[in-house]
mmCIF file of C-alpha atoms and ligand atoms in Angstrom:
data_model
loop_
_atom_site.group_PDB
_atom_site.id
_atom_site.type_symbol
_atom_site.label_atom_id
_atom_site.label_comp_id
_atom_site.label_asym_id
_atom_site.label_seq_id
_atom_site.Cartn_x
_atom_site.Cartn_y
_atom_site.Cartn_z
ATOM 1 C CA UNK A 187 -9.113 -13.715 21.723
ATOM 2 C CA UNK A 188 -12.719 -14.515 22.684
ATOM 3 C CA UNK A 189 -14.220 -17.573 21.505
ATOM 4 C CA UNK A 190 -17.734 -16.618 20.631
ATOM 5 C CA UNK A 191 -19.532 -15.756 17.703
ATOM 6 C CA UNK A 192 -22.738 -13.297 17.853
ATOM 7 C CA UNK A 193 -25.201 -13.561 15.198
ATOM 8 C CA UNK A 194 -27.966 -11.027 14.459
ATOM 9 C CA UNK A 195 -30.829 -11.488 12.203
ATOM 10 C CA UNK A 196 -32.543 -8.492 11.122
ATOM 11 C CA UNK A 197 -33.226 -6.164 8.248
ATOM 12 C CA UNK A 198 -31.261 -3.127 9.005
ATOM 13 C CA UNK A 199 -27.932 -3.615 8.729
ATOM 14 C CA UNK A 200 -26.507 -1.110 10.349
ATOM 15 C CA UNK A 201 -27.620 -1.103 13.350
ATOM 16 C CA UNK A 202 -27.641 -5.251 13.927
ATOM 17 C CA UNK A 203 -23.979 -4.315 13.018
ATOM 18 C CA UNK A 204 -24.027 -1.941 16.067
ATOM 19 C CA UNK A 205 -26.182 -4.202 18.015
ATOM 20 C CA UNK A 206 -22.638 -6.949 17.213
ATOM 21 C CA UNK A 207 -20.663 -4.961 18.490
ATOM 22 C CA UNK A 208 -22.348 -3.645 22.013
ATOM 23 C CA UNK A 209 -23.513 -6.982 22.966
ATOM 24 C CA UNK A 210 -19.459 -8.519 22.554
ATOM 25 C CA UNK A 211 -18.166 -4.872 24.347
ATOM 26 C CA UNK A 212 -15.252 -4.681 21.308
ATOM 27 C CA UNK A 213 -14.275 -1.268 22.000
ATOM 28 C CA UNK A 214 -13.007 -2.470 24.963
ATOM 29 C CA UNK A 215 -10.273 -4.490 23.207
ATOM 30 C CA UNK A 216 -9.392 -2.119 20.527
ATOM 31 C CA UNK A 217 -5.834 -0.010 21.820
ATOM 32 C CA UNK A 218 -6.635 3.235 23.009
ATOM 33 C CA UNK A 219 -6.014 5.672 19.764
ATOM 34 C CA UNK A 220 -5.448 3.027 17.264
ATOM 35 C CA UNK A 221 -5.414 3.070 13.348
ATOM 36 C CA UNK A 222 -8.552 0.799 12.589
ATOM 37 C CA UNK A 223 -8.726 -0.728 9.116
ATOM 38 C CA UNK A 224 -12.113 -1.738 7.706
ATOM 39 C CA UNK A 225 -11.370 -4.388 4.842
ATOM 40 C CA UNK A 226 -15.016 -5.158 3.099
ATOM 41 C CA UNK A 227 -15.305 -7.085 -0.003
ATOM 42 C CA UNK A 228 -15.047 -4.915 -3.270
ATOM 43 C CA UNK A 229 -14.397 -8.073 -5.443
ATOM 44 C CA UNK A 230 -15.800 -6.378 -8.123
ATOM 45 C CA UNK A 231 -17.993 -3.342 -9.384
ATOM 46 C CA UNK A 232 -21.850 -5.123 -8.067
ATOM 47 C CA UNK A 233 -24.302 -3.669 -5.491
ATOM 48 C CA UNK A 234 -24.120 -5.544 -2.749
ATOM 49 C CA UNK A 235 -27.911 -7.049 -3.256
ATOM 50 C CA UNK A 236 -26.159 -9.101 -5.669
ATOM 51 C CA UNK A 237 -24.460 -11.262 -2.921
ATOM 52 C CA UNK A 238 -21.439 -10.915 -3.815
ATOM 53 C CA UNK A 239 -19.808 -7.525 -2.196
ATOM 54 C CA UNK A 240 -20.090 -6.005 1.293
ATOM 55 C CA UNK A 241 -23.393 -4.261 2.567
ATOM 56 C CA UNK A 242 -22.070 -0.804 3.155
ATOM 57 C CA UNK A 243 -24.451 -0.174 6.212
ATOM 58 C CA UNK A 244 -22.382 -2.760 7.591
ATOM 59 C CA UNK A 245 -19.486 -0.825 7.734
ATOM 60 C CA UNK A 246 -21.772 2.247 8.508
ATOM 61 C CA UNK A 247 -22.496 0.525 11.725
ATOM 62 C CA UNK A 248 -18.560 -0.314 12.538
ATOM 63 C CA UNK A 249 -17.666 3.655 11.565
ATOM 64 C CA UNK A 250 -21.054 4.878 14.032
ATOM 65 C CA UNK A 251 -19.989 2.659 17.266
ATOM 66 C CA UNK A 252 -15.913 3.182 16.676
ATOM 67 C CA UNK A 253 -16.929 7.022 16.622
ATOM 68 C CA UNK A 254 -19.058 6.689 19.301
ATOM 69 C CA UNK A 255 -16.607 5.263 21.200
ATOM 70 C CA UNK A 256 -14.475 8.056 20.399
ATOM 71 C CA UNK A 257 -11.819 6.341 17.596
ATOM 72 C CA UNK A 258 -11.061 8.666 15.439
ATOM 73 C CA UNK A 259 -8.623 6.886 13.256
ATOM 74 C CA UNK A 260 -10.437 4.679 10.828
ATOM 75 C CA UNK A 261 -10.174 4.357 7.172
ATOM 76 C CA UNK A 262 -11.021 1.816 4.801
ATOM 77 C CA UNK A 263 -9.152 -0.714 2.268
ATOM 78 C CA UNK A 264 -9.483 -3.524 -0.593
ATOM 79 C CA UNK A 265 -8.115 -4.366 -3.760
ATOM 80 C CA UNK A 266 -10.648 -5.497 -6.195
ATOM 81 C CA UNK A 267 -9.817 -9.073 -7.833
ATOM 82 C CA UNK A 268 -7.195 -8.873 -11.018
ATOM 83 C CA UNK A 269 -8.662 -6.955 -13.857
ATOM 84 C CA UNK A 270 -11.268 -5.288 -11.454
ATOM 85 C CA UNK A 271 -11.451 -1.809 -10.603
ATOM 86 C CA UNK A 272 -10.998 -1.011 -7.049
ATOM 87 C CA UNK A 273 -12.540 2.716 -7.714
ATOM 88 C CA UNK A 274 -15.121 1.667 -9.783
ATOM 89 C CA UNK A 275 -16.372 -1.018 -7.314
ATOM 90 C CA UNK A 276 -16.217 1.531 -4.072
ATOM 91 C CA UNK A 277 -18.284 3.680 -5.920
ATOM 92 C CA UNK A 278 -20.378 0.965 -7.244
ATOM 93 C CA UNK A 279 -21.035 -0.437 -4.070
ATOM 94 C CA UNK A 280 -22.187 2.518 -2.076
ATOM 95 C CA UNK A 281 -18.610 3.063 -0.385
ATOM 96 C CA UNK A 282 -17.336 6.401 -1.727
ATOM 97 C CA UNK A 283 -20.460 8.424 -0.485
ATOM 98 C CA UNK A 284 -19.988 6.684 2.958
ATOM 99 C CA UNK A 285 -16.362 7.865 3.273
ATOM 100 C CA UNK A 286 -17.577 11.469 2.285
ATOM 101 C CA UNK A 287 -20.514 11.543 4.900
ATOM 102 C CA UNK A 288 -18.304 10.239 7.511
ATOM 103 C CA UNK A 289 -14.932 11.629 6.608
ATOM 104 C CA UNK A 290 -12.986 8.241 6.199
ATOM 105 C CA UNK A 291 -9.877 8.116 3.715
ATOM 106 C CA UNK A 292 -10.705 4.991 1.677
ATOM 107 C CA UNK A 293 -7.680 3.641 0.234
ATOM 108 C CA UNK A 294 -7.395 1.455 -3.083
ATOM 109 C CA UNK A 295 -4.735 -1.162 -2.112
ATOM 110 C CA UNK A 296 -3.275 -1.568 -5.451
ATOM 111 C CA UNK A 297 -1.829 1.368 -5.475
ATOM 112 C CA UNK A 298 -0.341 0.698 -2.223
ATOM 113 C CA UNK A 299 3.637 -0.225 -0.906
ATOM 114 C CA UNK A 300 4.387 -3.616 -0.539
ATOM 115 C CA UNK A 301 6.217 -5.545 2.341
ATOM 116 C CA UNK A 302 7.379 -9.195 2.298
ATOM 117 C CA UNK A 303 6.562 -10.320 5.269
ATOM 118 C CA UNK A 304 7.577 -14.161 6.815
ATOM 119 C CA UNK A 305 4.572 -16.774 6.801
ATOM 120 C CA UNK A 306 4.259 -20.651 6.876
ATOM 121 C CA UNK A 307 4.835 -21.251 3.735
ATOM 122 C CA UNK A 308 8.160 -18.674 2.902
ATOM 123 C CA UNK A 309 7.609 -15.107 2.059
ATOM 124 C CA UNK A 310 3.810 -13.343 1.085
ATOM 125 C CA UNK A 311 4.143 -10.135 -0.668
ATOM 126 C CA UNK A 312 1.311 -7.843 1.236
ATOM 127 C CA UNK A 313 0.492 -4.120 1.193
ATOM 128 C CA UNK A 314 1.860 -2.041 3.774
ATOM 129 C CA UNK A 315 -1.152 -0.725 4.945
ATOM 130 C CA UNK A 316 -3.306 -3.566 5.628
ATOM 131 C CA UNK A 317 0.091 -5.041 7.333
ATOM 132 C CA UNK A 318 0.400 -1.425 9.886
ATOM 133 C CA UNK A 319 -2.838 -1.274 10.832
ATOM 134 C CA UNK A 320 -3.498 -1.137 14.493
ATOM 135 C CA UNK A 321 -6.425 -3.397 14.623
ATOM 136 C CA UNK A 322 -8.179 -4.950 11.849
ATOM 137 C CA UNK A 323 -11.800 -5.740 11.001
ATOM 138 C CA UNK A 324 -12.293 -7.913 8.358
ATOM 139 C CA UNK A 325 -15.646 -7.455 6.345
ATOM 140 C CA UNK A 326 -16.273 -10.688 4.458
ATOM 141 C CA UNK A 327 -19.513 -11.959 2.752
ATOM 142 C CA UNK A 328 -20.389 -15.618 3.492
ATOM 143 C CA UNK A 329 -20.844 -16.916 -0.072
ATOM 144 C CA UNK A 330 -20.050 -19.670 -2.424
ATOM 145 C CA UNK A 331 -16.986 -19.898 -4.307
ATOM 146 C CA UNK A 332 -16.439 -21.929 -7.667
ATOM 147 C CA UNK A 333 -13.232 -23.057 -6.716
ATOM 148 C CA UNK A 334 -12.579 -23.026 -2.942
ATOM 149 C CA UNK A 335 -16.271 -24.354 -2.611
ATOM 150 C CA UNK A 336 -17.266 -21.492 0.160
ATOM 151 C CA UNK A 337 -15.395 -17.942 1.198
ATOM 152 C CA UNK A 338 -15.423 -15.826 4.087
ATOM 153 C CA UNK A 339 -13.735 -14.434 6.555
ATOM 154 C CA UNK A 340 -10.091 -16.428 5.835
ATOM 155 C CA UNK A 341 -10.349 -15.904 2.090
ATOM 156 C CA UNK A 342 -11.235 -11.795 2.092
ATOM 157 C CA UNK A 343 -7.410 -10.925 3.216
ATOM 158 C CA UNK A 344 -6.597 -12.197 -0.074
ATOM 159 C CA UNK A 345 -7.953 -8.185 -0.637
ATOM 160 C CA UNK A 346 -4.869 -7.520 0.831
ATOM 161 C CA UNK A 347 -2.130 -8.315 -1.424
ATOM 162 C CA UNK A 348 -1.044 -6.953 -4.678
ATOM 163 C CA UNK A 349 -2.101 -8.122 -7.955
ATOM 164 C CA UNK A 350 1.021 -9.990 -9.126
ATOM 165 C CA UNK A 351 0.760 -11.778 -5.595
ATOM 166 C CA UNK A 352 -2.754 -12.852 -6.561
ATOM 167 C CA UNK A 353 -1.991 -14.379 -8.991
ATOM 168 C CA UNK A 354 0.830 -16.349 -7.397
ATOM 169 C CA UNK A 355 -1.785 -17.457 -5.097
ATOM 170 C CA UNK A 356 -3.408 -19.262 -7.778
ATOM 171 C CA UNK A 357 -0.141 -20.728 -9.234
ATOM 172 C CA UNK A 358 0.064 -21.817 -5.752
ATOM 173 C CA UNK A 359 -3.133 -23.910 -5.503
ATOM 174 C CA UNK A 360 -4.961 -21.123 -2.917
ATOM 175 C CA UNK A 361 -5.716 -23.164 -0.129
ATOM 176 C CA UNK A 362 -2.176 -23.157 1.541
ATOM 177 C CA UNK A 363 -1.281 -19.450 0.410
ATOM 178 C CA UNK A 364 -4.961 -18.162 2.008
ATOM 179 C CA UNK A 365 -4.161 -20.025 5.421
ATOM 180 C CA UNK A 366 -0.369 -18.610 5.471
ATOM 181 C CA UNK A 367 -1.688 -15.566 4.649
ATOM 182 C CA UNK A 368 -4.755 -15.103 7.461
ATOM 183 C CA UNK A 369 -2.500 -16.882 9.930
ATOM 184 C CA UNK A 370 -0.274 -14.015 9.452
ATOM 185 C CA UNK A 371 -2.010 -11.147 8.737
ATOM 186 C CA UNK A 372 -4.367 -12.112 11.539
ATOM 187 C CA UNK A 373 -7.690 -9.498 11.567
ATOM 188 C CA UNK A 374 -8.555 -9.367 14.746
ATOM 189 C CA UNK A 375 -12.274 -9.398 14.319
ATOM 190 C CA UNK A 376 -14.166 -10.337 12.035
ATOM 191 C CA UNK A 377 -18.155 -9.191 11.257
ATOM 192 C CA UNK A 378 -19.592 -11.104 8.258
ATOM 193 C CA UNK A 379 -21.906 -9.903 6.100
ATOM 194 C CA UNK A 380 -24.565 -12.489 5.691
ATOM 195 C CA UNK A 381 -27.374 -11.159 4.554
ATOM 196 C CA UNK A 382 -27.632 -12.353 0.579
ATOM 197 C CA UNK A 383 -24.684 -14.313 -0.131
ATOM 198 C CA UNK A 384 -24.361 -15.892 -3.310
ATOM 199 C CA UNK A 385 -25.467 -19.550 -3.511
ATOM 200 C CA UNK A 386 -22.297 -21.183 -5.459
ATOM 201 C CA UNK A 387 -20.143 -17.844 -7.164
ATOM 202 C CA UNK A 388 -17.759 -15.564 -5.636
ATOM 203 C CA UNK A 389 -19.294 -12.816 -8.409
ATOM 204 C CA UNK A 390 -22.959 -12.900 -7.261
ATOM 205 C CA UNK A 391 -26.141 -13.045 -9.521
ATOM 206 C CA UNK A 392 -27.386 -15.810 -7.286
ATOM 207 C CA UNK A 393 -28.075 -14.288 -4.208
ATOM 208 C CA UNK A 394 -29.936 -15.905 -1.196
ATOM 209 C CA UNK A 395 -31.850 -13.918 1.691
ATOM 210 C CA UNK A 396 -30.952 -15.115 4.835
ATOM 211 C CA UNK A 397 -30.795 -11.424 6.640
ATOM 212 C CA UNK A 398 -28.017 -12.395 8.982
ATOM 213 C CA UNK A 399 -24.945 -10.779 10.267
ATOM 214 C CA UNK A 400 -22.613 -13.137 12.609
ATOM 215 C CA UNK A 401 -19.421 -11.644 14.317
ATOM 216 C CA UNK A 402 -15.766 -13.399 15.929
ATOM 217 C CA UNK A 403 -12.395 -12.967 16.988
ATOM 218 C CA UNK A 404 -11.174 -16.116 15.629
ATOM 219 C CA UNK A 405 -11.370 -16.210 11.747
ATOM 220 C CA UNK A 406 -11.536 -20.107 11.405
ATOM 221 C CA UNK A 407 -14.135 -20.575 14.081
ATOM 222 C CA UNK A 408 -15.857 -18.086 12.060
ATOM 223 C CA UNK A 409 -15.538 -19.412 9.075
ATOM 224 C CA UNK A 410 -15.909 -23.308 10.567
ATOM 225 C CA UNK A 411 -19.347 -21.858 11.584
ATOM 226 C CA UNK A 412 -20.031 -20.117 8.317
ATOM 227 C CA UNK A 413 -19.352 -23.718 6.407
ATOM 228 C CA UNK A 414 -22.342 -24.570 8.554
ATOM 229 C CA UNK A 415 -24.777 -22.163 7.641
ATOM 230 C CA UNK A 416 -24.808 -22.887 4.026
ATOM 231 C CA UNK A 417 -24.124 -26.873 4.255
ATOM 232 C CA UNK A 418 -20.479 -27.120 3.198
ATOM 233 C CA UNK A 419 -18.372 -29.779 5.644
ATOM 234 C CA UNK A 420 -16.185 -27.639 6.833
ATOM 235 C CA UNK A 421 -13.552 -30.764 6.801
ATOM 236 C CA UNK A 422 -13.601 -30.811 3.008
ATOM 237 C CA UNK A 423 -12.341 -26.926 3.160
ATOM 238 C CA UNK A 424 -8.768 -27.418 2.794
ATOM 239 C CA UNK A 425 -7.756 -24.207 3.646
ATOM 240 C CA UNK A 426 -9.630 -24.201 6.918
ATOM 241 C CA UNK A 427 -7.350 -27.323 8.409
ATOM 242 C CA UNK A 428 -4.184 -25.520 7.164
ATOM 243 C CA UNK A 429 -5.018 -22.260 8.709
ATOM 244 C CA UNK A 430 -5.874 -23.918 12.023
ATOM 245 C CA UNK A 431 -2.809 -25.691 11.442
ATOM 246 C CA UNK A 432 -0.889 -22.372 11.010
ATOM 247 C CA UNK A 433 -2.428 -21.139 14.340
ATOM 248 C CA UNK A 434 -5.142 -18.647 12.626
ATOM 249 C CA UNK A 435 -7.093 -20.049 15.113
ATOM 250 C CA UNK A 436 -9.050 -23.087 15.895
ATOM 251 C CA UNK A 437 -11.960 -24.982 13.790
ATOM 252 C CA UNK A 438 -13.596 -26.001 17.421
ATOM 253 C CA UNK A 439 -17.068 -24.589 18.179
ATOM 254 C CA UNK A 440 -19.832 -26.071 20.311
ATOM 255 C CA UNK A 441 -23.267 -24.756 20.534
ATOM 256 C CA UNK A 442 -22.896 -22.650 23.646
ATOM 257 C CA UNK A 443 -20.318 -20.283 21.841
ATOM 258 C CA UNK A 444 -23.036 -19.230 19.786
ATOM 259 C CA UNK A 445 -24.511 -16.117 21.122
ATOM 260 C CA UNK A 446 -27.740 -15.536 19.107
ATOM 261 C CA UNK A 447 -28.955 -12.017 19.501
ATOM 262 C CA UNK A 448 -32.628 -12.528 18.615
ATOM 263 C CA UNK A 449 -34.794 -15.049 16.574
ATOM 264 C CA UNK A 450 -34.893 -14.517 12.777
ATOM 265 C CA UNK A 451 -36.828 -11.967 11.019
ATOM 266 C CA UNK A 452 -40.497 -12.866 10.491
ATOM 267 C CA UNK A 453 -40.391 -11.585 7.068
ATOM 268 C CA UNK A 454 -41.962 -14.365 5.327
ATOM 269 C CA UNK A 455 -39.343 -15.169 2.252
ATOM 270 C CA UNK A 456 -42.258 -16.003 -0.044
ATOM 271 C CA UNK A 457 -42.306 -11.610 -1.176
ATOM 272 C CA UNK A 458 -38.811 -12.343 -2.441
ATOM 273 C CA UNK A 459 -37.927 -13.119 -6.143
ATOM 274 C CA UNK A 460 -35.669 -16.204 -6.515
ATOM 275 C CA UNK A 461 -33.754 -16.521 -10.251
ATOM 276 C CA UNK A 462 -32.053 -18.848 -11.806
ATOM 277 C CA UNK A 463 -30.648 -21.845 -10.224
ATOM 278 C CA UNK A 464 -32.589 -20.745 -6.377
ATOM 279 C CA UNK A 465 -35.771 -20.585 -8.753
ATOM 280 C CA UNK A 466 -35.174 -23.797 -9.255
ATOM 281 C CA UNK A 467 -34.223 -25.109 -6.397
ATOM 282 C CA UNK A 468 -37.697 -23.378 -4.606
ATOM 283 C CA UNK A 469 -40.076 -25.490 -7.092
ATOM 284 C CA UNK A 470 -39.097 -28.667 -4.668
ATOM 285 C CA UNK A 471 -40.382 -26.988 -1.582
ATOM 286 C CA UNK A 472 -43.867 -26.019 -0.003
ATOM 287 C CA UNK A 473 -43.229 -23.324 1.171
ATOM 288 C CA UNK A 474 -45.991 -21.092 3.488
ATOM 289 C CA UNK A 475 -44.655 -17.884 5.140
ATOM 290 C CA UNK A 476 -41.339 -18.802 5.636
ATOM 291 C CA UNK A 477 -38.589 -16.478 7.143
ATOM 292 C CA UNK A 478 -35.774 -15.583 5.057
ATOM 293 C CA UNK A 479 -33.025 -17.346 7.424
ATOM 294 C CA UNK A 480 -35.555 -20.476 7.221
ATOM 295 C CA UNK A 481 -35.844 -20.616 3.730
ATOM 296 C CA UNK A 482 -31.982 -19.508 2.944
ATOM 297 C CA UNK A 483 -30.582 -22.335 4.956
ATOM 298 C CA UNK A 484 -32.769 -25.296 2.463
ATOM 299 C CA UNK A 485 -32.167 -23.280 -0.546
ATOM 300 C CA UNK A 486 -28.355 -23.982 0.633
ATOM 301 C CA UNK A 487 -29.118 -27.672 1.540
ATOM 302 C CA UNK A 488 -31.283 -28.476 -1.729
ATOM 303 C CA UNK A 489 -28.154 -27.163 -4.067
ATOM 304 C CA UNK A 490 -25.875 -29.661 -2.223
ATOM 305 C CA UNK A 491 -28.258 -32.379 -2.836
ATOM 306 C CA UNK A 492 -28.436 -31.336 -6.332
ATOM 307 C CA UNK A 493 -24.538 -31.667 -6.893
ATOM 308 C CA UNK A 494 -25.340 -34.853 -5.498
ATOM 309 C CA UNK A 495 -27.626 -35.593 -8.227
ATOM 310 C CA UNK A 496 -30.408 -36.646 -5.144
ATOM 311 C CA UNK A 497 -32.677 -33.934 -5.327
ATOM 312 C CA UNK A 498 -35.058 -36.075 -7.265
ATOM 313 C CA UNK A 499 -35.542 -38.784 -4.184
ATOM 314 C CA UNK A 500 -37.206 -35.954 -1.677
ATOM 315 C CA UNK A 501 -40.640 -36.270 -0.274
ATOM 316 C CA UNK A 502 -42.299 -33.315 0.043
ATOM 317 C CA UNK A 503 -40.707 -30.704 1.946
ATOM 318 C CA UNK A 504 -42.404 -28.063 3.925
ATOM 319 C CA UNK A 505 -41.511 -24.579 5.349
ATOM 320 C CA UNK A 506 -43.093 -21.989 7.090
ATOM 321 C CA UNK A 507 -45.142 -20.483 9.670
ATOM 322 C CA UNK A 508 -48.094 -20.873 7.562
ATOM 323 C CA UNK A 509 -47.783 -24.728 8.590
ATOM 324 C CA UNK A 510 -48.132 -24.476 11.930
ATOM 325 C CA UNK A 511 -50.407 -27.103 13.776
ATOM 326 C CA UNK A 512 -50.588 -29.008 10.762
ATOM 327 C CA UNK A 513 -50.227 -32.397 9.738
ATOM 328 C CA UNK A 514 -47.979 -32.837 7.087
ATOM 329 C CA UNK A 515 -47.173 -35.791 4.963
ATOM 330 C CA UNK A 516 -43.590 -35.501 4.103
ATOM 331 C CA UNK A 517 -40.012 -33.382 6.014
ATOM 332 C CA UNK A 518 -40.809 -30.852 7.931
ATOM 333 C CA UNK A 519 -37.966 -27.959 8.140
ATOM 334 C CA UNK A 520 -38.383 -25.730 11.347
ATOM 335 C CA UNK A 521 -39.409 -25.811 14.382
ATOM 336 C CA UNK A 522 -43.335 -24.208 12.460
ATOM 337 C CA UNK A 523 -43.005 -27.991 10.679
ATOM 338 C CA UNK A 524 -43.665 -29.821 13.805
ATOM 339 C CA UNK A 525 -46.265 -31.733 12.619
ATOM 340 C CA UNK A 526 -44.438 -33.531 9.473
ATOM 341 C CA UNK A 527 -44.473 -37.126 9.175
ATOM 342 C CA UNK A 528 -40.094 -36.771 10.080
ATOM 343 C CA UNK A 529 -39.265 -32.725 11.318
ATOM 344 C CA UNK A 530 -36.268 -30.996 11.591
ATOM 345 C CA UNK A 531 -36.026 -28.945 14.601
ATOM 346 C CA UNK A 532 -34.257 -25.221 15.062
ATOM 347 C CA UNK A 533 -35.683 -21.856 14.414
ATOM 348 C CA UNK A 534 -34.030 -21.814 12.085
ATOM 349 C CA UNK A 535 -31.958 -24.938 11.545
ATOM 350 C CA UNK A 536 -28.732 -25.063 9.793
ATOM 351 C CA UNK A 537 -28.269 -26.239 6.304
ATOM 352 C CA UNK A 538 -25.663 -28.585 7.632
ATOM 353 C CA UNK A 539 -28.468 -29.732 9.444
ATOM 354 C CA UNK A 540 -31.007 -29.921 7.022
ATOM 355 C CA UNK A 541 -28.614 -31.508 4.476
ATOM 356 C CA UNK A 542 -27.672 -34.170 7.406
ATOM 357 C CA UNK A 543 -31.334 -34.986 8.039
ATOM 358 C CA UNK A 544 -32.303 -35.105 4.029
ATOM 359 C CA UNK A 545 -29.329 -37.463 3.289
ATOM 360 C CA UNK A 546 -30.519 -39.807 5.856
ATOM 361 C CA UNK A 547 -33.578 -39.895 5.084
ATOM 362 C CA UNK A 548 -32.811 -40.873 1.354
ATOM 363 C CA UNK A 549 -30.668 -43.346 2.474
ATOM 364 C CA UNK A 550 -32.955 -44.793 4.321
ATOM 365 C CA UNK A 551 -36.026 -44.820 1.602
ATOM 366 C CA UNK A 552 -32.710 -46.618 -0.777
ATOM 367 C CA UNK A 553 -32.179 -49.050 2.169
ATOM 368 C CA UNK A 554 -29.154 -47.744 2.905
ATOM 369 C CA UNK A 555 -29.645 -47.372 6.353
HETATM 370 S S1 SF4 B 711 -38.918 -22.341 12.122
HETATM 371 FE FE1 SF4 B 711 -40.605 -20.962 11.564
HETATM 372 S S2 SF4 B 711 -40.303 -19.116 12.779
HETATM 373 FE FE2 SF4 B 711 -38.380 -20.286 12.839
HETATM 374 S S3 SF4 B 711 -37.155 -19.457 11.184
HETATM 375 FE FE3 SF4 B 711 -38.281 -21.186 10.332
HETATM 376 S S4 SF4 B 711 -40.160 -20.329 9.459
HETATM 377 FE FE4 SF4 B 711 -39.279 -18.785 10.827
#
């Protein structure tokens, strides 16, 4: 298993999906003639513009470069949350009309056997064909979650499992079931979708543009990165430790085993239409031609400030290539910022980063520090 995660920024998705998947050489690693499994995330029946379901040019791009590399045995998988319908969702979400154009079987895993199969924690029910397939690419959004906090790639194989096991899972508390189950079930490569995941709900309505797709073997590195990217300490994820602890893989990651593709899209964020609580969240910031990834990453950092009730002690905050050169009076986010009275470099920085620099600098204004 390689160690590295690629990110892409970009607004077609299908080909930064291909672009993934050259630049890492993955057909190389996938067993001559083997059944390939594409597990997106079909929670539920909502485009994926939304931000909280797959981008099916995502999977476009996987179906394009596994053909091109000559696989020829691919097909496609989820089962929808309890109460959802699978069909209704993969035609919802653009997914039927991709498995007609490129002659995929897509297959709705609640109607599908179950095995038992031996993890961690005892026995996981799980359906047979997520369990037989060859080599599996797991399809996750990078979103919020109301109750794990943040999902991604560990959390999506929870599409794997029947309904009455779902529901166990709750019973169960989640966090140990969805590490068992990962650690076991182990995709072995994972290309998250990253685009407009939803701020704080697993259902979307709240989505936030960051145009991104980021790609790894190992699902908690992935998902340890992914923690990063919308400010969630990926120490607080409980599920995260376990799964590491299950050997899913390791929580480890220093900054040269990110391979970033290009820069982010100069596509100035200030076009797009925030609602509800990233409306609110945008009336704290200046904000002057910002890129999407830019502006994504403090929408992130503001709504963790807000749970901490401390949105209300920020100085000004400015973002955006439209500050360049300037002096600003205030926090700087970017490396376009420079000129703010305290700046936080990257291009674009992290939330976790932004969120570390903000605290600090309210602690310090308190006397905290
Ligand atoms: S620092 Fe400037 S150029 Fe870089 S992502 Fe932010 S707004 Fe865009």
């Amino acid at each position: 298993m390689e160690r590295k995660i690629y990110v892409n920024y970009g607004s077609d998705a299908r080909l930064m999906t291909i672009a993934l998947l050259e630049a890492a050489n993955i057909s190389e690693r996938i067993p001559k003639d083997a059944n390939i499994g594409l597990k997106p995330n079909l929670v539920l029946d909502s485009p994926a513009s939304q931000g909280a379901t797959t981008h099916p040019e995502i999977a476009e791009g996987v179906i394009q470069y596994l053909q091109m590399h000559g696989f020829k045995k691919i097909f496609i998988m989820e089962s929808s949350w309890v109460g959802a319908s699978t069909d209704r969702a993969f035609l919802t979400c653009g997914y039927s009309e991709l498995c007609k154009r490129y002659h995929i079987p897509f297959y709705d895993l609640k109607k599908d056997e179950t095995i038992q199969i031996k993890t961690p924690i005892g026995p996981l029910s799980i359906c047979k064909r997520a369990w037989e397939a060859d080599y599996l690419i797991n399809l996750p959004v990078l979103k919020g979650h109301c109750q794990t906090v943040m999902t991604c790639a560990l959390k999506n194989c929870k599409g794997c499992i029947p309904d009455r096991e779902k529901r166990r899972f709750h019973a169960l508390g989640l966090h140990k079931p969805i590490a068992a189950l990962a650690a076991t079930l182990r995709p072995a490569l994972t290309i998250v979708d990253s685009i407009c995941g939803d701020l704080d709900f697993e259902e979307g309505g709240n989505p936030i543009q960051t145009q991104r797709i980021f790609m790894g073997e190992d699902p908690v590195q992935v998902d340890t990165y992914g923690c990063s990217l919308i400010g969630v300490d990926p120490q607080k994820i409980e599920y995260l430790a376990l799964a590491q602890e299950f050997g899913a893989g390791s929580m480890d990651y220093t900054p040269e085993d990110i391979i970033l593709l290009n820069s982010p899209l100069n596509d100035h964020s200030e076009g797009k239409i925030y609602h509800g609580k990233a409306e609110y969240l945008a009336a704290f910031v200046q904000q002057d031609q910002a890129c999407s990834a830019c502006y994504g990453s403090l929408i992130h950092a503001l709504y963790r400030l807000q749970q901490q009730d401390q949105l209300q002690k920020l100085p000004h905050i400015y973002i955006g290539q439209g500050w360049r050169g300037k002096t600003l009076n205030g926090i700087g986010v970017g490396r376009c910022c420079a000129g703010a009275e305290l700046h936080i470099n990257g291009c674009p920085p992290s939330a976790q980063e932004i969120l570390r620099v903000l605290q600090e600098w309210i602690q310090k204004d308190e006397g905290k520090l």
